[in-house]
């Protein structure tokens, strides 16, 4: 199998989130038609909040009963903390759609032991995907964002987690925030059937150009997401794509 990379540039943030919503629904319908379920890892931060809100507003009738929602990373905080990705997704999406509670797999990041929280989540993935030792889950879709420093999920430049090739989920120490974050590892990200990055706004333009246009040594974390056996889709608005040569 080989990977394909597509870059979609939309005029405005609103166009970006409309297009991302439609792509989410398309991928979901295809997955459910193909194998009776849609497994998605949601991204955190602020960018995807508009996608989640649009999904709730326009696609309440989507087949959420056959959709299984995971989190590609989580901050090391309780689920009601302002920084919690779960809290953001819960407010923007989960409280507004009829997804069965058992279809939502929250990272138990309230555990003071971040490594234990990561291992717990990894075991949930192993159980759900019925993985043999050494196997990685194949998500139908993994949503990702990109920080201005080139990080994705909670895989930050210079962090130990960049080298992890056997674990599925780790507690990655993030020096700049002086905290652990719980995150999927690259083998999980790169095993997905489809990865969809979303980047919006001028503060991302420099890094988008570095990631999509340049060769960097060492590569930025977002460059290491290649979806080796799937499709890699970058969805950008004009301001985030402003420095790309077209
Ligand atoms: C997180 C995300 C992180 C995010 C980028 C971009 O937990 O914050 O997983 O990787 O996608 O930091 O964040 P913004 O969308 O807020 O710019």
PDB file of C-alpha atoms and ligand atoms in Angstrom:
ATOM      1  CA  UNK A   1       0.000   0.000   0.000  1.00  0.00           C
ATOM      2  CA  UNK A   2       1.225   3.531  -0.469  1.00  0.00           C
ATOM      3  CA  UNK A   3       0.397   6.883   1.007  1.00  0.00           C
ATOM      4  CA  UNK A   4      -1.019   9.878  -0.778  1.00  0.00           C
ATOM      5  CA  UNK A   5      -0.789  13.491   0.339  1.00  0.00           C
ATOM      6  CA  UNK A   6      -3.420  16.058  -0.594  1.00  0.00           C
ATOM      7  CA  UNK A   7      -3.448  19.752   0.282  1.00  0.00           C
ATOM      8  CA  UNK A   8      -6.770  21.582   0.220  1.00  0.00           C
ATOM      9  CA  UNK A   9      -6.698  25.368   0.561  1.00  0.00           C
ATOM     10  CA  UNK A  10     -10.018  27.054   1.410  1.00  0.00           C
ATOM     11  CA  UNK A  11     -10.612  30.822   1.158  1.00  0.00           C
ATOM     12  CA  UNK A  12     -11.694  31.498   4.729  1.00  0.00           C
ATOM     13  CA  UNK A  13     -11.756  29.734   8.122  1.00  0.00           C
ATOM     14  CA  UNK A  14     -15.507  29.216   7.673  1.00  0.00           C
ATOM     15  CA  UNK A  15     -14.880  27.509   4.310  1.00  0.00           C
ATOM     16  CA  UNK A  16     -12.157  25.382   5.945  1.00  0.00           C
ATOM     17  CA  UNK A  17     -14.444  24.137   8.689  1.00  0.00           C
ATOM     18  CA  UNK A  18     -17.311  23.525   6.256  1.00  0.00           C
ATOM     19  CA  UNK A  19     -15.013  21.433   4.073  1.00  0.00           C
ATOM     20  CA  UNK A  20     -13.552  19.588   7.061  1.00  0.00           C
ATOM     21  CA  UNK A  21     -17.035  18.788   8.325  1.00  0.00           C
ATOM     22  CA  UNK A  22     -18.049  17.368   4.951  1.00  0.00           C
ATOM     23  CA  UNK A  23     -14.823  15.321   4.784  1.00  0.00           C
ATOM     24  CA  UNK A  24     -15.456  13.937   8.280  1.00  0.00           C
ATOM     25  CA  UNK A  25     -18.983  12.868   7.246  1.00  0.00           C
ATOM     26  CA  UNK A  26     -17.762  11.409   3.941  1.00  0.00           C
ATOM     27  CA  UNK A  27     -15.059   9.379   5.666  1.00  0.00           C
ATOM     28  CA  UNK A  28     -17.508   8.238   8.309  1.00  0.00           C
ATOM     29  CA  UNK A  29     -20.134   7.062   5.854  1.00  0.00           C
ATOM     30  CA  UNK A  30     -17.492   5.214   3.843  1.00  0.00           C
ATOM     31  CA  UNK A  31     -16.067   3.499   6.930  1.00  0.00           C
ATOM     32  CA  UNK A  32     -19.477   2.432   8.208  1.00  0.00           C
ATOM     33  CA  UNK A  33     -20.428   1.158   4.752  1.00  0.00           C
ATOM     34  CA  UNK A  34     -17.161  -0.767   4.519  1.00  0.00           C
ATOM     35  CA  UNK A  35     -16.866  -2.273   7.996  1.00  0.00           C
ATOM     36  CA  UNK A  36     -19.885  -1.208  10.050  1.00  0.00           C
ATOM     37  CA  UNK A  37     -18.031   1.244  12.261  1.00  0.00           C
ATOM     38  CA  UNK A  38     -16.153   4.565  12.136  1.00  0.00           C
ATOM     39  CA  UNK A  39     -13.193   4.933  14.460  1.00  0.00           C
ATOM     40  CA  UNK A  40     -11.939   8.489  14.895  1.00  0.00           C
ATOM     41  CA  UNK A  41      -9.231  10.083  17.027  1.00  0.00           C
ATOM     42  CA  UNK A  42     -10.111  13.711  17.756  1.00  0.00           C
ATOM     43  CA  UNK A  43      -7.553  16.483  18.046  1.00  0.00           C
ATOM     44  CA  UNK A  44      -7.464  19.125  20.738  1.00  0.00           C
ATOM     45  CA  UNK A  45      -6.506  22.757  20.983  1.00  0.00           C
ATOM     46  CA  UNK A  46      -8.670  25.535  19.563  1.00  0.00           C
ATOM     47  CA  UNK A  47      -8.744  24.973  15.788  1.00  0.00           C
ATOM     48  CA  UNK A  48     -10.964  21.880  15.696  1.00  0.00           C
ATOM     49  CA  UNK A  49     -13.585  23.381  18.040  1.00  0.00           C
ATOM     50  CA  UNK A  50     -15.344  24.946  15.035  1.00  0.00           C
ATOM     51  CA  UNK A  51     -15.386  21.569  13.281  1.00  0.00           C
ATOM     52  CA  UNK A  52     -16.914  19.884  16.318  1.00  0.00           C
ATOM     53  CA  UNK A  53     -19.529  22.636  16.663  1.00  0.00           C
ATOM     54  CA  UNK A  54     -20.465  22.347  12.982  1.00  0.00           C
ATOM     55  CA  UNK A  55     -20.761  18.560  13.221  1.00  0.00           C
ATOM     56  CA  UNK A  56     -23.153  18.991  16.134  1.00  0.00           C
ATOM     57  CA  UNK A  57     -25.157  21.707  14.403  1.00  0.00           C
ATOM     58  CA  UNK A  58     -25.388  20.180  10.908  1.00  0.00           C
ATOM     59  CA  UNK A  59     -24.985  16.435  11.455  1.00  0.00           C
ATOM     60  CA  UNK A  60     -26.920  15.482  14.561  1.00  0.00           C
ATOM     61  CA  UNK A  61     -28.448  12.705  12.418  1.00  0.00           C
ATOM     62  CA  UNK A  62     -25.039  11.264  11.453  1.00  0.00           C
ATOM     63  CA  UNK A  63     -24.673   7.597  12.414  1.00  0.00           C
ATOM     64  CA  UNK A  64     -23.117   8.324  15.814  1.00  0.00           C
ATOM     65  CA  UNK A  65     -24.266   4.885  17.029  1.00  0.00           C
ATOM     66  CA  UNK A  66     -21.614   3.310  14.807  1.00  0.00           C
ATOM     67  CA  UNK A  67     -19.018   5.996  15.481  1.00  0.00           C
ATOM     68  CA  UNK A  68     -16.312   5.527  18.105  1.00  0.00           C
ATOM     69  CA  UNK A  69     -14.517   8.612  19.370  1.00  0.00           C
ATOM     70  CA  UNK A  70     -11.038   8.614  20.846  1.00  0.00           C
ATOM     71  CA  UNK A  71      -8.559  11.381  21.688  1.00  0.00           C
ATOM     72  CA  UNK A  72      -5.200  11.640  19.938  1.00  0.00           C
ATOM     73  CA  UNK A  73      -3.810  13.442  22.947  1.00  0.00           C
ATOM     74  CA  UNK A  74      -4.869  14.943  26.239  1.00  0.00           C
ATOM     75  CA  UNK A  75      -3.460  17.371  28.713  1.00  0.00           C
ATOM     76  CA  UNK A  76      -2.556  15.983  32.149  1.00  0.00           C
ATOM     77  CA  UNK A  77      -5.588  17.563  33.827  1.00  0.00           C
ATOM     78  CA  UNK A  78      -9.065  16.464  35.002  1.00  0.00           C
ATOM     79  CA  UNK A  79     -11.881  16.403  32.418  1.00  0.00           C
ATOM     80  CA  UNK A  80     -13.468  19.571  33.788  1.00  0.00           C
ATOM     81  CA  UNK A  81     -10.245  21.598  33.612  1.00  0.00           C
ATOM     82  CA  UNK A  82     -10.216  24.565  31.164  1.00  0.00           C
ATOM     83  CA  UNK A  83      -7.219  23.000  29.358  1.00  0.00           C
ATOM     84  CA  UNK A  84      -8.868  19.600  28.939  1.00  0.00           C
ATOM     85  CA  UNK A  85      -9.380  18.500  25.330  1.00  0.00           C
ATOM     86  CA  UNK A  86     -12.191  16.268  26.553  1.00  0.00           C
ATOM     87  CA  UNK A  87     -13.936  19.271  28.108  1.00  0.00           C
ATOM     88  CA  UNK A  88     -13.652  21.195  24.810  1.00  0.00           C
ATOM     89  CA  UNK A  89     -15.001  18.265  22.758  1.00  0.00           C
ATOM     90  CA  UNK A  90     -17.730  17.575  25.306  1.00  0.00           C
ATOM     91  CA  UNK A  91     -18.980  21.159  25.206  1.00  0.00           C
ATOM     92  CA  UNK A  92     -18.683  21.578  21.406  1.00  0.00           C
ATOM     93  CA  UNK A  93     -19.906  18.140  20.336  1.00  0.00           C
ATOM     94  CA  UNK A  94     -20.676  15.371  22.800  1.00  0.00           C
ATOM     95  CA  UNK A  95     -23.409  17.188  24.736  1.00  0.00           C
ATOM     96  CA  UNK A  96     -25.108  18.105  21.428  1.00  0.00           C
ATOM     97  CA  UNK A  97     -25.257  14.746  19.623  1.00  0.00           C
ATOM     98  CA  UNK A  98     -26.706  11.357  20.558  1.00  0.00           C
ATOM     99  CA  UNK A  99     -23.461   9.392  20.650  1.00  0.00           C
ATOM    100  CA  UNK A 100     -23.714   6.476  23.117  1.00  0.00           C
ATOM    101  CA  UNK A 101     -21.507   7.083  26.168  1.00  0.00           C
ATOM    102  CA  UNK A 102     -19.813   3.728  25.590  1.00  0.00           C
ATOM    103  CA  UNK A 103     -18.669   4.963  22.168  1.00  0.00           C
ATOM    104  CA  UNK A 104     -16.553   7.741  23.685  1.00  0.00           C
ATOM    105  CA  UNK A 105     -13.128   6.789  25.020  1.00  0.00           C
ATOM    106  CA  UNK A 106     -11.841   9.510  27.303  1.00  0.00           C
ATOM    107  CA  UNK A 107      -8.241   9.588  28.491  1.00  0.00           C
ATOM    108  CA  UNK A 108      -8.395   9.340  32.299  1.00  0.00           C
ATOM    109  CA  UNK A 109      -5.940  12.219  32.590  1.00  0.00           C
ATOM    110  CA  UNK A 110      -7.055  13.052  36.110  1.00  0.00           C
ATOM    111  CA  UNK A 111      -4.754  10.238  37.250  1.00  0.00           C
ATOM    112  CA  UNK A 112      -1.823  11.966  38.983  1.00  0.00           C
ATOM    113  CA  UNK A 113       0.415   9.299  37.448  1.00  0.00           C
ATOM    114  CA  UNK A 114       0.556  10.358  33.781  1.00  0.00           C
ATOM    115  CA  UNK A 115       2.389   7.187  32.735  1.00  0.00           C
ATOM    116  CA  UNK A 116      -0.370   5.072  34.279  1.00  0.00           C
ATOM    117  CA  UNK A 117      -3.018   7.139  32.506  1.00  0.00           C
ATOM    118  CA  UNK A 118      -1.197   6.580  29.213  1.00  0.00           C
ATOM    119  CA  UNK A 119      -0.859   2.833  29.796  1.00  0.00           C
ATOM    120  CA  UNK A 120      -4.537   2.625  30.752  1.00  0.00           C
ATOM    121  CA  UNK A 121      -5.490   4.306  27.490  1.00  0.00           C
ATOM    122  CA  UNK A 122      -3.139   2.125  25.512  1.00  0.00           C
ATOM    123  CA  UNK A 123      -4.809  -0.946  27.002  1.00  0.00           C
ATOM    124  CA  UNK A 124      -8.207   0.443  26.047  1.00  0.00           C
ATOM    125  CA  UNK A 125      -6.979   0.725  22.462  1.00  0.00           C
ATOM    126  CA  UNK A 126      -5.583  -2.821  22.555  1.00  0.00           C
ATOM    127  CA  UNK A 127      -8.917  -4.137  23.816  1.00  0.00           C
ATOM    128  CA  UNK A 128     -11.102  -2.167  21.408  1.00  0.00           C
ATOM    129  CA  UNK A 129      -9.038  -3.006  18.322  1.00  0.00           C
ATOM    130  CA  UNK A 130      -8.327  -6.577  19.570  1.00  0.00           C
ATOM    131  CA  UNK A 131      -4.628  -6.044  18.936  1.00  0.00           C
ATOM    132  CA  UNK A 132      -1.992  -8.755  19.095  1.00  0.00           C
ATOM    133  CA  UNK A 133       1.339  -7.861  20.664  1.00  0.00           C
ATOM    134  CA  UNK A 134       3.298  -5.597  18.277  1.00  0.00           C
ATOM    135  CA  UNK A 135       0.182  -4.547  16.351  1.00  0.00           C
ATOM    136  CA  UNK A 136      -1.020  -0.962  15.975  1.00  0.00           C
ATOM    137  CA  UNK A 137      -4.645   0.215  15.693  1.00  0.00           C
ATOM    138  CA  UNK A 138      -5.826   1.369  12.276  1.00  0.00           C
ATOM    139  CA  UNK A 139      -8.113   4.325  12.874  1.00  0.00           C
ATOM    140  CA  UNK A 140     -10.423   5.216  10.015  1.00  0.00           C
ATOM    141  CA  UNK A 141      -9.610   8.870  10.653  1.00  0.00           C
ATOM    142  CA  UNK A 142      -7.179  10.739  12.884  1.00  0.00           C
ATOM    143  CA  UNK A 143      -7.667  14.493  13.186  1.00  0.00           C
ATOM    144  CA  UNK A 144      -4.543  16.494  13.906  1.00  0.00           C
ATOM    145  CA  UNK A 145      -3.581  20.110  14.423  1.00  0.00           C
ATOM    146  CA  UNK A 146      -0.187  21.733  14.116  1.00  0.00           C
ATOM    147  CA  UNK A 147       1.397  24.142  16.535  1.00  0.00           C
ATOM    148  CA  UNK A 148       3.508  27.103  15.359  1.00  0.00           C
ATOM    149  CA  UNK A 149       6.546  25.110  16.584  1.00  0.00           C
ATOM    150  CA  UNK A 150       5.627  22.197  14.322  1.00  0.00           C
ATOM    151  CA  UNK A 151       4.296  19.876  17.031  1.00  0.00           C
ATOM    152  CA  UNK A 152       1.279  17.684  16.470  1.00  0.00           C
ATOM    153  CA  UNK A 153      -0.817  15.821  19.006  1.00  0.00           C
ATOM    154  CA  UNK A 154       1.503  16.160  22.011  1.00  0.00           C
ATOM    155  CA  UNK A 155       4.643  15.228  20.094  1.00  0.00           C
ATOM    156  CA  UNK A 156       6.759  18.334  20.544  1.00  0.00           C
ATOM    157  CA  UNK A 157      10.138  19.143  18.979  1.00  0.00           C
ATOM    158  CA  UNK A 158      12.967  17.698  21.071  1.00  0.00           C
ATOM    159  CA  UNK A 159      10.672  15.609  23.268  1.00  0.00           C
ATOM    160  CA  UNK A 160      11.416  11.988  24.149  1.00  0.00           C
ATOM    161  CA  UNK A 161       8.136  10.824  22.613  1.00  0.00           C
ATOM    162  CA  UNK A 162       9.371  11.491  19.083  1.00  0.00           C
ATOM    163  CA  UNK A 163      11.493   8.346  19.286  1.00  0.00           C
ATOM    164  CA  UNK A 164       8.804   5.987  20.589  1.00  0.00           C
ATOM    165  CA  UNK A 165       8.247   3.184  18.081  1.00  0.00           C
ATOM    166  CA  UNK A 166       6.596   0.396  20.111  1.00  0.00           C
ATOM    167  CA  UNK A 167       4.131   1.944  22.554  1.00  0.00           C
ATOM    168  CA  UNK A 168       0.729   3.173  21.356  1.00  0.00           C
ATOM    169  CA  UNK A 169       0.178   5.871  23.982  1.00  0.00           C
ATOM    170  CA  UNK A 170       2.755   7.568  26.185  1.00  0.00           C
ATOM    171  CA  UNK A 171       3.087  10.308  28.772  1.00  0.00           C
ATOM    172  CA  UNK A 172       5.390  12.725  26.981  1.00  0.00           C
ATOM    173  CA  UNK A 173       7.287  15.340  29.045  1.00  0.00           C
ATOM    174  CA  UNK A 174       6.833  18.743  27.425  1.00  0.00           C
ATOM    175  CA  UNK A 175       9.604  21.029  28.678  1.00  0.00           C
ATOM    176  CA  UNK A 176       8.047  24.252  27.422  1.00  0.00           C
ATOM    177  CA  UNK A 177       4.926  23.622  29.486  1.00  0.00           C
ATOM    178  CA  UNK A 178       6.736  21.881  32.336  1.00  0.00           C
ATOM    179  CA  UNK A 179       4.195  19.066  32.276  1.00  0.00           C
ATOM    180  CA  UNK A 180       3.443  15.643  30.857  1.00  0.00           C
ATOM    181  CA  UNK A 181       0.906  15.241  28.096  1.00  0.00           C
ATOM    182  CA  UNK A 182      -0.676  11.950  27.126  1.00  0.00           C
ATOM    183  CA  UNK A 183      -0.359  11.300  23.414  1.00  0.00           C
ATOM    184  CA  UNK A 184      -0.599   8.796  20.599  1.00  0.00           C
ATOM    185  CA  UNK A 185       2.792   7.858  19.223  1.00  0.00           C
ATOM    186  CA  UNK A 186       3.911   8.117  15.604  1.00  0.00           C
ATOM    187  CA  UNK A 187       3.313   4.400  14.869  1.00  0.00           C
ATOM    188  CA  UNK A 188      -0.382   4.925  15.707  1.00  0.00           C
ATOM    189  CA  UNK A 189      -0.634   8.171  13.737  1.00  0.00           C
ATOM    190  CA  UNK A 190       1.099   6.586  10.753  1.00  0.00           C
ATOM    191  CA  UNK A 191      -1.050   3.463  10.759  1.00  0.00           C
ATOM    192  CA  UNK A 192      -4.315   5.346  10.208  1.00  0.00           C
ATOM    193  CA  UNK A 193      -6.359   4.884   7.046  1.00  0.00           C
ATOM    194  CA  UNK A 194      -6.657   8.675   6.886  1.00  0.00           C
ATOM    195  CA  UNK A 195      -5.047  11.582   8.702  1.00  0.00           C
ATOM    196  CA  UNK A 196      -6.587  15.039   8.374  1.00  0.00           C
ATOM    197  CA  UNK A 197      -4.543  18.030   9.523  1.00  0.00           C
ATOM    198  CA  UNK A 198      -6.360  21.334   9.943  1.00  0.00           C
ATOM    199  CA  UNK A 199      -4.455  24.615  10.179  1.00  0.00           C
ATOM    200  CA  UNK A 200      -6.028  28.045  10.203  1.00  0.00           C
ATOM    201  CA  UNK A 201      -4.700  31.568  10.593  1.00  0.00           C
ATOM    202  CA  UNK A 202      -1.589  33.584   9.759  1.00  0.00           C
ATOM    203  CA  UNK A 203       0.349  32.419  12.824  1.00  0.00           C
ATOM    204  CA  UNK A 204       0.616  28.981  11.197  1.00  0.00           C
ATOM    205  CA  UNK A 205       1.817  30.212   7.770  1.00  0.00           C
ATOM    206  CA  UNK A 206       5.559  30.003   8.454  1.00  0.00           C
ATOM    207  CA  UNK A 207       5.395  26.504   9.876  1.00  0.00           C
ATOM    208  CA  UNK A 208       2.978  25.260   7.205  1.00  0.00           C
ATOM    209  CA  UNK A 209       5.552  26.372   4.640  1.00  0.00           C
ATOM    210  CA  UNK A 210       8.335  24.587   6.559  1.00  0.00           C
ATOM    211  CA  UNK A 211       6.308  21.418   6.950  1.00  0.00           C
ATOM    212  CA  UNK A 212       4.818  21.159   3.462  1.00  0.00           C
ATOM    213  CA  UNK A 213       7.447  22.968   1.473  1.00  0.00           C
ATOM    214  CA  UNK A 214      10.775  22.288   3.054  1.00  0.00           C
ATOM    215  CA  UNK A 215      13.225  19.651   4.136  1.00  0.00           C
ATOM    216  CA  UNK A 216      14.256  20.153   7.724  1.00  0.00           C
ATOM    217  CA  UNK A 217      16.935  18.449   9.754  1.00  0.00           C
ATOM    218  CA  UNK A 218      15.731  17.328  12.198  1.00  0.00           C
ATOM    219  CA  UNK A 219      12.245  17.153  10.710  1.00  0.00           C
ATOM    220  CA  UNK A 220       9.443  18.812  12.622  1.00  0.00           C
ATOM    221  CA  UNK A 221       7.061  16.402  14.354  1.00  0.00           C
ATOM    222  CA  UNK A 222       4.230  17.267  11.944  1.00  0.00           C
ATOM    223  CA  UNK A 223       6.505  16.228   9.057  1.00  0.00           C
ATOM    224  CA  UNK A 224       6.878  12.770  10.564  1.00  0.00           C
ATOM    225  CA  UNK A 225       3.166  12.070  10.065  1.00  0.00           C
ATOM    226  CA  UNK A 226       3.158  10.358   6.693  1.00  0.00           C
ATOM    227  CA  UNK A 227       0.137   8.017   6.946  1.00  0.00           C
ATOM    228  CA  UNK A 228       2.304   5.307   5.380  1.00  0.00           C
ATOM    229  CA  UNK A 229      -0.631   3.065   4.506  1.00  0.00           C
ATOM    230  CA  UNK A 230      -3.295   5.677   4.049  1.00  0.00           C
ATOM    231  CA  UNK A 231      -4.191   9.153   2.937  1.00  0.00           C
ATOM    232  CA  UNK A 232      -2.774  12.329   4.376  1.00  0.00           C
ATOM    233  CA  UNK A 233      -4.961  15.394   3.933  1.00  0.00           C
ATOM    234  CA  UNK A 234      -3.885  18.903   4.894  1.00  0.00           C
ATOM    235  CA  UNK A 235      -6.793  21.325   5.108  1.00  0.00           C
ATOM    236  CA  UNK A 236      -5.714  24.965   5.265  1.00  0.00           C
ATOM    237  CA  UNK A 237      -7.302  28.345   4.962  1.00  0.00           C
ATOM    238  CA  UNK A 238      -5.681  31.005   2.761  1.00  0.00           C
ATOM    239  CA  UNK A 239      -3.896  32.745   5.621  1.00  0.00           C
ATOM    240  CA  UNK A 240      -2.312  29.525   6.880  1.00  0.00           C
ATOM    241  CA  UNK A 241      -1.292  28.654   3.307  1.00  0.00           C
ATOM    242  CA  UNK A 242      -0.037  32.167   2.503  1.00  0.00           C
ATOM    243  CA  UNK A 243       3.659  31.160   2.281  1.00  0.00           C
ATOM    244  CA  UNK A 244       3.200  28.039   0.201  1.00  0.00           C
ATOM    245  CA  UNK A 245       4.495  28.320  -3.355  1.00  0.00           C
ATOM    246  CA  UNK A 246       1.658  27.368  -5.675  1.00  0.00           C
TER     247      UNK A 246
HETATM  248  C1  LIG B   1      -3.541  19.967  21.780  1.00  0.00           C
HETATM  249  C2  LIG B   1      -3.494  19.481  20.368  1.00  0.00           C
HETATM  250  C3  LIG B   1      -2.343  20.144  19.680  1.00  0.00           C
HETATM  251  C4  LIG B   1      -2.955  21.166  18.757  1.00  0.00           C
HETATM  252  C5  LIG B   1      -1.928  22.154  18.289  1.00  0.00           C
HETATM  253  C6  LIG B   1      -2.605  23.282  17.515  1.00  0.00           C
HETATM  254  O1  LIG B   1      -3.793  19.153  22.690  1.00  0.00           O
HETATM  255  O2  LIG B   1      -3.391  21.181  21.943  1.00  0.00           O
HETATM  256  O3  LIG B   1      -3.516  18.171  20.228  1.00  0.00           O
HETATM  257  O4  LIG B   1      -1.515  19.289  18.949  1.00  0.00           O
HETATM  258  O5  LIG B   1      -3.544  20.510  17.647  1.00  0.00           O
HETATM  259  O6  LIG B   1      -1.291  22.694  19.449  1.00  0.00           O
HETATM  260  O7  LIG B   1      -3.442  23.946  18.428  1.00  0.00           O
HETATM  261  P1  LIG B   1      -4.426  25.116  17.942  1.00  0.00           P
HETATM  262  O8  LIG B   1      -5.423  24.470  17.049  1.00  0.00           O
HETATM  263  O9  LIG B   1      -5.033  25.625  19.227  1.00  0.00           O
HETATM  264  O10 LIG B   1      -3.580  26.117  17.218  1.00  0.00           O
END
